[in-house]
């Protein structure tokens, strides 16, 4: 498996949890300490720390090593890898349906199923 | 937990596997039977079927109940839920950085840190 595939696995797995998504949504608005992140949840600090470790491992958040409160920071570019994957496949899918739609419109315009101007058999 | 959160959990978890992503990428290009989907992978049919069940459970693919070969079909709209979640948080994050960038440019234009035209203290 490639590094890119590994990263996609880890990023999508990290996103597959409501607490982790809420943490990321909070960090999108600004850096925050573990205490600030834990406040809205009915969770212990070790519980939140476990989620932060999952997010840190896939690189979607980083934490300062030296600052006293080690604020967490969203690494927005990591989300782009996941975003691109979905966007690309969504685009391929949509193009196929747009073509199908166009084809159906063509058929409706020429009830015999032949394009206008096509020679008779 | 809400139904929307449940669906996001299941969709992101479904995307967190390279074989399942490859299956979805194939289905984006057109419907396919289990045999057609299994062909590029070094996997048994029951192995592929297990992945298809995960994808079917979260609604991102559907299968015809009656056709002889039960072709699989990508439900592209389900991907939109996951896409929207990432896009929205990416947008919030980017806006914050754009504002920071603008602020830094302002500071650079007025080396004293004051905006041009601001009254002296």
Short mmCIF file of C-alpha atoms in Angstrom, two decimals, chain A residues 1 4-6 8-10 12-13 15-18 20-22 24-31 73-77 79-80 82-83 85-87 89-90 92-94 96-97, chain B residues 1 4-6 8-10 12-13 15-18 20-22 24-31 73-77 79-80 82-83 85-87 89-90 92-94 96-97:
data_model
loop_
_atom_site.label_atom_id
_atom_site.label_comp_id
_atom_site.label_asym_id
_atom_site.label_seq_id
_atom_site.Cartn_x
_atom_site.Cartn_y
_atom_site.Cartn_z
CA UNK A 1 0.00 0.00 0.00
CA UNK A 4 -0.94 8.28 0.13
CA UNK A 5 -3.37 5.38 0.63
CA UNK A 6 -2.16 4.97 4.23
CA UNK A 8 -6.27 8.48 3.38
CA UNK A 9 -7.09 5.44 5.54
CA UNK A 10 -5.94 7.24 8.69
CA UNK A 12 -11.03 8.98 6.99
CA UNK A 13 -10.82 6.75 10.11
CA UNK A 15 -13.15 11.60 10.74
CA UNK A 16 -15.40 8.60 11.52
CA UNK A 17 -16.14 9.74 15.08
CA UNK A 18 -18.47 12.57 16.22
CA UNK A 20 -13.19 13.94 16.79
CA UNK A 21 -15.22 15.83 14.16
CA UNK A 22 -16.40 18.28 16.84
CA UNK A 24 -11.71 19.52 14.37
CA UNK A 25 -14.67 21.89 13.85
CA UNK A 26 -13.60 23.77 17.04
CA UNK A 27 -9.96 23.91 15.90
CA UNK A 28 -11.00 25.24 12.46
CA UNK A 29 -12.11 28.38 14.35
CA UNK A 30 -8.82 28.70 16.28
CA UNK A 31 -6.16 26.86 18.28
CA UNK A 73 -3.67 23.35 15.91
CA UNK A 74 -5.62 22.15 12.87
CA UNK A 75 -3.43 21.25 9.88
CA UNK A 76 -6.06 22.15 7.29
CA UNK A 77 -4.02 20.93 4.32
CA UNK A 79 -8.06 17.58 5.12
CA UNK A 80 -7.43 18.45 1.46
CA UNK A 82 -9.56 13.51 1.90
CA UNK A 83 -11.51 16.32 0.24
CA UNK A 85 -10.49 12.04 -3.08
CA UNK A 86 -14.23 12.56 -2.58
CA UNK A 87 -14.39 15.53 -5.00
CA UNK A 89 -14.92 10.58 -7.58
CA UNK A 90 -17.98 12.79 -7.18
CA UNK A 92 -16.47 11.38 -12.38
CA UNK A 93 -19.88 10.18 -11.14
CA UNK A 94 -21.58 13.49 -11.93
CA UNK A 96 -21.47 10.27 -16.20
CA UNK A 97 -24.95 11.33 -15.11
CA UNK B 1 -26.27 11.03 18.54
CA UNK B 4 -26.80 12.80 10.40
CA UNK B 5 -23.87 12.13 12.76
CA UNK B 6 -24.48 8.38 12.50
CA UNK B 8 -21.19 10.63 8.74
CA UNK B 9 -19.57 8.06 11.08
CA UNK B 10 -20.56 5.21 8.76
CA UNK B 12 -16.13 8.09 6.78
CA UNK B 13 -15.53 4.59 8.22
CA UNK B 15 -14.00 5.37 3.10
CA UNK B 16 -11.18 4.39 5.49
CA UNK B 17 -10.16 1.33 3.47
CA UNK B 18 -8.22 1.23 0.15
CA UNK B 20 -13.55 0.05 -0.56
CA UNK B 21 -12.25 3.33 -2.05
CA UNK B 22 -11.14 1.45 -5.20
CA UNK B 24 -16.28 3.28 -5.17
CA UNK B 25 -13.88 4.80 -7.74
CA UNK B 26 -14.80 1.95 -10.14
CA UNK B 27 -18.54 2.44 -9.53
CA UNK B 28 -18.22 6.20 -10.13
CA UNK B 29 -17.43 5.24 -13.76
CA UNK B 30 -20.41 2.87 -14.06
CA UNK B 31 -22.43 0.10 -12.38
CA UNK B 73 -24.58 1.23 -8.12
CA UNK B 74 -22.86 4.24 -6.52
CA UNK B 75 -25.25 6.56 -4.65
CA UNK B 76 -23.21 9.69 -5.29
CA UNK B 77 -25.40 11.94 -3.14
CA UNK B 79 -20.75 11.16 -0.65
CA UNK B 80 -22.03 14.77 -0.57
CA UNK B 82 -19.05 13.67 3.81
CA UNK B 83 -17.86 16.19 1.22
CA UNK B 85 -18.58 18.32 6.26
CA UNK B 86 -14.93 18.60 5.13
CA UNK B 87 -15.62 21.57 2.81
CA UNK B 89 -14.61 23.12 8.10
CA UNK B 90 -11.95 23.71 5.46
CA UNK B 92 -13.89 28.18 8.23
CA UNK B 93 -10.19 27.32 8.64
CA UNK B 94 -9.22 29.06 5.40
CA UNK B 96 -9.36 32.47 9.51
CA UNK B 97 -6.01 32.24 7.75
#
